[in-house]
mmCIF file of C-alpha atoms in Angstrom:
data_model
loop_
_atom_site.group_PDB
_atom_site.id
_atom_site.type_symbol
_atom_site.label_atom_id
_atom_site.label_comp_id
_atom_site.label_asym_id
_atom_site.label_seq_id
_atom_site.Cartn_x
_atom_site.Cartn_y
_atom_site.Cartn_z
ATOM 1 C CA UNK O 208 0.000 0.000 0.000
ATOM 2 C CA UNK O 209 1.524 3.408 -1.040
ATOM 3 C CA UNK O 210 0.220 5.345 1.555
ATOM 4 C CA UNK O 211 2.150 6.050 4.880
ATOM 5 C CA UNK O 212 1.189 7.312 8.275
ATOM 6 C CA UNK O 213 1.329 11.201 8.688
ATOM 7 C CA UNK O 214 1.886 10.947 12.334
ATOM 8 C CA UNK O 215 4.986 8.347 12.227
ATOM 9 C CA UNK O 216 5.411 8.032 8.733
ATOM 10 C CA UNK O 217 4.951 4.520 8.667
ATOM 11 C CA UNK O 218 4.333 2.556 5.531
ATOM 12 C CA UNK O 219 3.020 -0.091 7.543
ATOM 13 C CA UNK O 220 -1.107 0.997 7.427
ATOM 14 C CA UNK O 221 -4.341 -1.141 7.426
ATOM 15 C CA UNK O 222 -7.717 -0.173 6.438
ATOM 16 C CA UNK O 223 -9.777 0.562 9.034
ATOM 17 C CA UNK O 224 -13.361 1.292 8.028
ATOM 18 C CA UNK O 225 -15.057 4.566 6.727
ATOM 19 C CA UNK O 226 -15.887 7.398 7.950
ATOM 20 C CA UNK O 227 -19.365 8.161 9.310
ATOM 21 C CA UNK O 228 -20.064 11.886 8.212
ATOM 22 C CA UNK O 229 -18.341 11.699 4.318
ATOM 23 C CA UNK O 230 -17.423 7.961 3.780
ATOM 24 C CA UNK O 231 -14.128 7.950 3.342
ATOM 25 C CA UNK O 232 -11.525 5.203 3.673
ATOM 26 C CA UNK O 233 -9.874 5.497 7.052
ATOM 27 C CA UNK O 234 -6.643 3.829 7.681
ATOM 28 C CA UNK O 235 -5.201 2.787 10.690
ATOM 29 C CA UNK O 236 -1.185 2.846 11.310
ATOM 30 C CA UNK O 237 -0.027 -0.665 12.879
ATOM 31 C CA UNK O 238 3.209 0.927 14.655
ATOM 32 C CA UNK O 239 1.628 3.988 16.399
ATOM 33 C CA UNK O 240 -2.233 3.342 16.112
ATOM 34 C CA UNK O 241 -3.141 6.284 14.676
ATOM 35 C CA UNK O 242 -6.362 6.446 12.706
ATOM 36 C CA UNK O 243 -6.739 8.770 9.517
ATOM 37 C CA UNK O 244 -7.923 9.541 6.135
ATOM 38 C CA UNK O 245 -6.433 10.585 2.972
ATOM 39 C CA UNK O 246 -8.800 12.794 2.120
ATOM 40 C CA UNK O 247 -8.138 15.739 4.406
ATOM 41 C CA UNK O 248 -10.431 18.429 5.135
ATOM 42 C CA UNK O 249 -8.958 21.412 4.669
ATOM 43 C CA UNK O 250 -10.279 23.474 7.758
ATOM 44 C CA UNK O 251 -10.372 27.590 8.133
ATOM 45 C CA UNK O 252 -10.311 30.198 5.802
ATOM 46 C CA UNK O 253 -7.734 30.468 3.064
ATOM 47 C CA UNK O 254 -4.492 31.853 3.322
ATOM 48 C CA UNK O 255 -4.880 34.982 0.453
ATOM 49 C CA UNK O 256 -8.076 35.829 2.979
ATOM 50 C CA UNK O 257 -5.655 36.454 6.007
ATOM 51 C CA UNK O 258 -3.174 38.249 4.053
ATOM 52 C CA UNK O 259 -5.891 40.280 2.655
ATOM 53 C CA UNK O 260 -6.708 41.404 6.070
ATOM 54 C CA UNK O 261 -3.213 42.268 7.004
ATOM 55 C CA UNK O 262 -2.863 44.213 3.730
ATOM 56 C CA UNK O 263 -6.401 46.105 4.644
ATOM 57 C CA UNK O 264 -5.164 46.819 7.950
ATOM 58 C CA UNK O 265 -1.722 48.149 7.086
ATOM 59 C CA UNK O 266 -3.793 50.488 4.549
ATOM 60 C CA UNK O 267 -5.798 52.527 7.235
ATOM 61 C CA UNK O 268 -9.036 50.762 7.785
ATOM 62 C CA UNK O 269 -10.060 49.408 11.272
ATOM 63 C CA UNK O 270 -10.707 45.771 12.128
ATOM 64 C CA UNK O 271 -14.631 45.965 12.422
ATOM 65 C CA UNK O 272 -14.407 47.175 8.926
ATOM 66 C CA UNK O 273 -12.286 44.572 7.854
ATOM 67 C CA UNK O 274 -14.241 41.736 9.690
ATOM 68 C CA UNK O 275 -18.025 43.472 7.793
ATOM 69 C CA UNK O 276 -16.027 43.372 4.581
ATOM 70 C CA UNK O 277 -15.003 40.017 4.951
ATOM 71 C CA UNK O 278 -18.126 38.352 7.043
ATOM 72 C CA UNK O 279 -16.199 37.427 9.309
ATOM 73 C CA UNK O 280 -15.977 37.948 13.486
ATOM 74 C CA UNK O 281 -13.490 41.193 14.601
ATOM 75 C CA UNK O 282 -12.245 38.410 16.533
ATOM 76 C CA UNK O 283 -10.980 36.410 14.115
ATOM 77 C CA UNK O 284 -9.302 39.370 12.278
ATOM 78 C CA UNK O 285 -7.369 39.968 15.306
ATOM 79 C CA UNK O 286 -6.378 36.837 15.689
ATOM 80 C CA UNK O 287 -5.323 36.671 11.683
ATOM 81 C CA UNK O 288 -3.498 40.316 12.399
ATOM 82 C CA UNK O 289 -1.388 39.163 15.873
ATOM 83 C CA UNK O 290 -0.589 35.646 13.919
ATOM 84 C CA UNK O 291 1.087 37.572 11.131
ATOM 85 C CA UNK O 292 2.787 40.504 13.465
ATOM 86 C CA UNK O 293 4.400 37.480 15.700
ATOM 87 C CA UNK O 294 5.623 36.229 12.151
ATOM 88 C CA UNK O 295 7.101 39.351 10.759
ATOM 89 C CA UNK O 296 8.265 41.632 14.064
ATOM 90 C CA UNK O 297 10.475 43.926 13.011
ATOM 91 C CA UNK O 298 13.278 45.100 14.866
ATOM 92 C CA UNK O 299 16.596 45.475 12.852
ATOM 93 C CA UNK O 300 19.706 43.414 14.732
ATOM 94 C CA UNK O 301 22.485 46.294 15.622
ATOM 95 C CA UNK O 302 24.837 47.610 13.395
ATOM 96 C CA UNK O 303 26.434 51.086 12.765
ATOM 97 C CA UNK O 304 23.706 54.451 12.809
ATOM 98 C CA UNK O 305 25.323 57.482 12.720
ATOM 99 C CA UNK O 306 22.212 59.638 13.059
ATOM 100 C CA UNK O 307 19.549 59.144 15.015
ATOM 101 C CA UNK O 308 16.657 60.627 15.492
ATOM 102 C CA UNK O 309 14.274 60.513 18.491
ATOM 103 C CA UNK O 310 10.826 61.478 19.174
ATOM 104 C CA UNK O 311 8.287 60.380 20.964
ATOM 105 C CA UNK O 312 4.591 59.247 19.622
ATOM 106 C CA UNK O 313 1.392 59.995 21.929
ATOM 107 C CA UNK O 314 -1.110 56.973 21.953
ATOM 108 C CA UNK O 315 -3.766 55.425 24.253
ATOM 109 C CA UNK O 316 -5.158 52.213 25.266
ATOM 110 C CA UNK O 317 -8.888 52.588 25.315
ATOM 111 C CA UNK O 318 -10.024 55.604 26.598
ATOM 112 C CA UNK O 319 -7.749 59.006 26.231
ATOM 113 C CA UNK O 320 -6.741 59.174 29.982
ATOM 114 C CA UNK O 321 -5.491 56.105 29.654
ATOM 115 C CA UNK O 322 -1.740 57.779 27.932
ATOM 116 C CA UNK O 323 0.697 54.970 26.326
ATOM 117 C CA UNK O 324 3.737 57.071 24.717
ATOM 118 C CA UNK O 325 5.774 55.036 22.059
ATOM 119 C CA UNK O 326 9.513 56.162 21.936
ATOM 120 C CA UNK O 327 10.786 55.866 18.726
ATOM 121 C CA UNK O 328 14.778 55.713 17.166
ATOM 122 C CA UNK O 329 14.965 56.201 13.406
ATOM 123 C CA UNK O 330 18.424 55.485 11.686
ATOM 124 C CA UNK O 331 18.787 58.739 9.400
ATOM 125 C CA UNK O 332 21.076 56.924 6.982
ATOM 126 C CA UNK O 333 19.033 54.044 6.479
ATOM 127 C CA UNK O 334 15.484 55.322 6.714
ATOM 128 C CA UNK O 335 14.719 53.324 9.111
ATOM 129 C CA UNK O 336 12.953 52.762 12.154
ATOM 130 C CA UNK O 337 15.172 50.422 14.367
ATOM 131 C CA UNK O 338 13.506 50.549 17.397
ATOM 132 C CA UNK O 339 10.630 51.366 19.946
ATOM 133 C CA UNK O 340 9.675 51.601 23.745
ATOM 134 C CA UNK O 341 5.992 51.852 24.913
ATOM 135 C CA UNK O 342 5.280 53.063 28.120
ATOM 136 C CA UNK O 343 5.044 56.835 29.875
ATOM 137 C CA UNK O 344 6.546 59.620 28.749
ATOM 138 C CA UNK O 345 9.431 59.681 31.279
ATOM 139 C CA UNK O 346 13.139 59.021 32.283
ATOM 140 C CA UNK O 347 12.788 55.697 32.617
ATOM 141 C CA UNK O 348 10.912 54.538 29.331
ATOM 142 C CA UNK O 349 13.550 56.262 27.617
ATOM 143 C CA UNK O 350 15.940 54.893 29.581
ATOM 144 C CA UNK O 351 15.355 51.336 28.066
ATOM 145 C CA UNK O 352 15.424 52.717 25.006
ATOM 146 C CA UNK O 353 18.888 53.926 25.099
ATOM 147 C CA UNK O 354 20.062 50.836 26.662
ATOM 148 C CA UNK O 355 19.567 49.067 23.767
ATOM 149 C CA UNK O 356 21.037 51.747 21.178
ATOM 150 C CA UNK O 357 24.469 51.164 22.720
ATOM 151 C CA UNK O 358 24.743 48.231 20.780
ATOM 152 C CA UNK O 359 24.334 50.655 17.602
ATOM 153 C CA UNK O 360 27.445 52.736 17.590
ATOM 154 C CA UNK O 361 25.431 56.257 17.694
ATOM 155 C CA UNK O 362 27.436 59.115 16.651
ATOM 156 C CA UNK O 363 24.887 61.859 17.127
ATOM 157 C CA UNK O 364 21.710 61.803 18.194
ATOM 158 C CA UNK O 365 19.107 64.630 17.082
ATOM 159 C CA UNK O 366 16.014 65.370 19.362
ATOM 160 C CA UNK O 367 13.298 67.664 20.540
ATOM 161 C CA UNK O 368 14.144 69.944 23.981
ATOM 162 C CA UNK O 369 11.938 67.418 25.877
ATOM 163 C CA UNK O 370 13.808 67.284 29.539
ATOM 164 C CA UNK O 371 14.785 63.352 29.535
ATOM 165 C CA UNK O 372 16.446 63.403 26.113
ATOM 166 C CA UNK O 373 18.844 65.951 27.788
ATOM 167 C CA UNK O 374 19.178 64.353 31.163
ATOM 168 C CA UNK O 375 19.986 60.677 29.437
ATOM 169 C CA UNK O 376 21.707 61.879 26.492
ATOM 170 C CA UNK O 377 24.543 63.759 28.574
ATOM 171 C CA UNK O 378 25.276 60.524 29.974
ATOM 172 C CA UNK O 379 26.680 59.342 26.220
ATOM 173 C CA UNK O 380 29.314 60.753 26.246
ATOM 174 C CA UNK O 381 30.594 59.127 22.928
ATOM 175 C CA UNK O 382 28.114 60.562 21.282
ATOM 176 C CA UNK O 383 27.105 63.873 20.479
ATOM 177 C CA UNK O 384 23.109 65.383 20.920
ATOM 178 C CA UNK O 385 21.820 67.877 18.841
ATOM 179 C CA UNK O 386 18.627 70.115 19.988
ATOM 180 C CA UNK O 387 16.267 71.305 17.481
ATOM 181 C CA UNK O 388 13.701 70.589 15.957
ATOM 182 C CA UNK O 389 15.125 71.491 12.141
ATOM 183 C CA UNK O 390 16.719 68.047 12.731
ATOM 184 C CA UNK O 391 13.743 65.314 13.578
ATOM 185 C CA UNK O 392 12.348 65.858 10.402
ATOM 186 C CA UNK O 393 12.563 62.380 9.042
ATOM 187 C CA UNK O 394 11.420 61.062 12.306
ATOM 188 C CA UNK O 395 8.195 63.136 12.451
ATOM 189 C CA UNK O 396 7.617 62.115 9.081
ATOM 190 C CA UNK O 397 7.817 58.842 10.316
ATOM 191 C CA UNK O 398 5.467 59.526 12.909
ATOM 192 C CA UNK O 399 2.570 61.343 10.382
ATOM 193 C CA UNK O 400 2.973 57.715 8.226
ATOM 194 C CA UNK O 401 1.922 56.059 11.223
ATOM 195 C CA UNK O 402 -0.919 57.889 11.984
ATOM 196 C CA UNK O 403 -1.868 57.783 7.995
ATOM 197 C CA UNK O 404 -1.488 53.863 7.724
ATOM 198 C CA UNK O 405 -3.205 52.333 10.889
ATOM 199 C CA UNK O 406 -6.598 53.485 11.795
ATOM 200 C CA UNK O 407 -6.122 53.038 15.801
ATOM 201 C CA UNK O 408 -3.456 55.864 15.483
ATOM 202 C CA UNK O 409 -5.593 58.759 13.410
ATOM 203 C CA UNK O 410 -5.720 61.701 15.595
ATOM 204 C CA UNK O 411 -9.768 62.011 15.080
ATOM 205 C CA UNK O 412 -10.862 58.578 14.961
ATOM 206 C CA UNK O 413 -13.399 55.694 16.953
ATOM 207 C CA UNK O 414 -10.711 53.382 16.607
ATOM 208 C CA UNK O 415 -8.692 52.475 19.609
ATOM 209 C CA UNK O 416 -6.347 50.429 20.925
ATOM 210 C CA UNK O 417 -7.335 47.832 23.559
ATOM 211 C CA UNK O 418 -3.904 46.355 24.528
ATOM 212 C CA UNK O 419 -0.489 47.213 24.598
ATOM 213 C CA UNK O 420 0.444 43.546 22.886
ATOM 214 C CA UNK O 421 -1.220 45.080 20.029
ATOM 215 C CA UNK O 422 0.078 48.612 19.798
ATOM 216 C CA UNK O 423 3.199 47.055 19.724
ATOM 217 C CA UNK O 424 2.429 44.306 16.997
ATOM 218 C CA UNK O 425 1.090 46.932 14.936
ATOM 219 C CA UNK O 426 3.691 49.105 15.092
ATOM 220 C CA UNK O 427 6.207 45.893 14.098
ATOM 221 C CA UNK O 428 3.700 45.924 11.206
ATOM 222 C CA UNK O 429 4.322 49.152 10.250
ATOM 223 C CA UNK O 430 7.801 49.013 10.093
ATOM 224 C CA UNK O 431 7.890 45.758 8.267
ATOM 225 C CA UNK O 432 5.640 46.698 5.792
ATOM 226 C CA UNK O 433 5.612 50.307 5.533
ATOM 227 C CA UNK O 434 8.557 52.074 6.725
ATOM 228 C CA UNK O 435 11.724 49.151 6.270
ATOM 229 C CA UNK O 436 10.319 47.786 3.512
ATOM 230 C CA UNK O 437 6.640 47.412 1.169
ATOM 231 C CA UNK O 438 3.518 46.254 1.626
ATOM 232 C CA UNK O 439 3.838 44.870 -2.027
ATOM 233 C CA UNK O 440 5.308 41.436 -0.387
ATOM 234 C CA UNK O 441 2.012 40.844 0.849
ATOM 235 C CA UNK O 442 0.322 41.830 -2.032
ATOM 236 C CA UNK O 443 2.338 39.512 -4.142
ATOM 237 C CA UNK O 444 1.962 36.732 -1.851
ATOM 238 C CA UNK O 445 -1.584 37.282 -1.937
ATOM 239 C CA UNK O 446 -1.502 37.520 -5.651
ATOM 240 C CA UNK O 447 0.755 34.345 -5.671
ATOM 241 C CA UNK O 448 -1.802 32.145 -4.251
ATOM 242 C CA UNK O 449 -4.988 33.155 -6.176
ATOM 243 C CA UNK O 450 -3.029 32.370 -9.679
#
């Protein structure tokens, strides 16, 4: 018999009866026991359908939209969006920057007194973002921030007169920071193409966060898929598997 188990991948199978609902042959693997079918059911919706949602998402609409547009729960397209964030989370490994910029993004997680700040480090010569820190907008979100641009080999760092960027910052001594706000250009750029892509971050908008898991796999989205690189991998993907 040519067929083998899927479990063990024994060739040594017997038949075992059919199935109740459909009729099929089932077969029954004499070295592990394991009962099965060749004719699987293929179970959940297909794979251009998630990427769809990931593409709609990246492209400004909300996930109730999404899930009306598709017919299918909000649930589910949250599920579909964290599944594909986990995949792709972008956070470049450390190399040389010589310029960074810093800034600081306001966001909240369900209702407006409820503040989350993301702090932000784009790589001037390589447009782009390498890293993030959510949290309050203090000393010590910042703080874990910077820890982890050591490994980049800063040479300057360009920022806003916010008080912790000075307090931290003069603590670098190998680096140099640079005050004004002629000089954050690309990274409040950065920050207007977040608020453009992803509906939970439009500044008048009924969209909101409702975890901080999320904020932070969307913004791993956006830099994936917006700001390192191009939401046309997903579209060709998608593309790639209705041909």
């Amino acid at each position: 018999m040519s067929h083998q188990c899927p479990r063990c991948h024994n060739t040594k199978i017997i038949k075992n009866g059919f199935g109740f609902a459909r009729g099929q042959q089932r077969f029954k693997c004499k070295h592990c026991n394991y009962q099965f079918t060749t004719d699987k059911i293929e179970r959940g919706k297909p794979m251009w359908m998630k990427l769809e949602t990931v593409i709609l998402y990246c492209s400004g609409m909300s996930m109730n939209s999404i899930a009306k547009l598709l017919n299918v729960s909000a649930q589910t397209i949250l599920n579909w969006i964290r599944a594909l964030a986990l995949e792709n989370y972008e956070k470049p490994e450390p190399c040389e920057a010589v310029v960074v910029e810093l800034d600081e993004l306001w966001h909240f997680i369900e209702f407006k007194k409820n503040k989350l700040w993301i702090w932000k480090a784009y790589d001037r010569n390589t447009n782009r973002l390498i890293d993030r820190e959510l949290g309050n907008r203090d000393s010590e979100t910042l703080k874990k921030l910077l820890i982890r641009l050591l490994k980049w080999d800063v040479t300057v760092y360009c920022t806003d007169d916010w008080k912790p960027y000075q307090e931290l910052l003069s603590q670098h001594p190998d680096a140099d920071h640079v005050i004004t706000k002629s000089e954050t250009i690309a990274i409040e750029r950065n920050n207007s193409d977040n608020r453009h892509w992803f509906a939970p971050f439009h500044r008048k908008t009924k969209v909101v966060s409702k975890s901080k898991e999320m904020v932070d796999l969307t913004m791993g989205l956006f830099a994936k898929f917006r700001e390192n690189g191009t939401i046309n991998s997903l579209i060709n993907q998608r593309l790639t598997l209705l041909s």
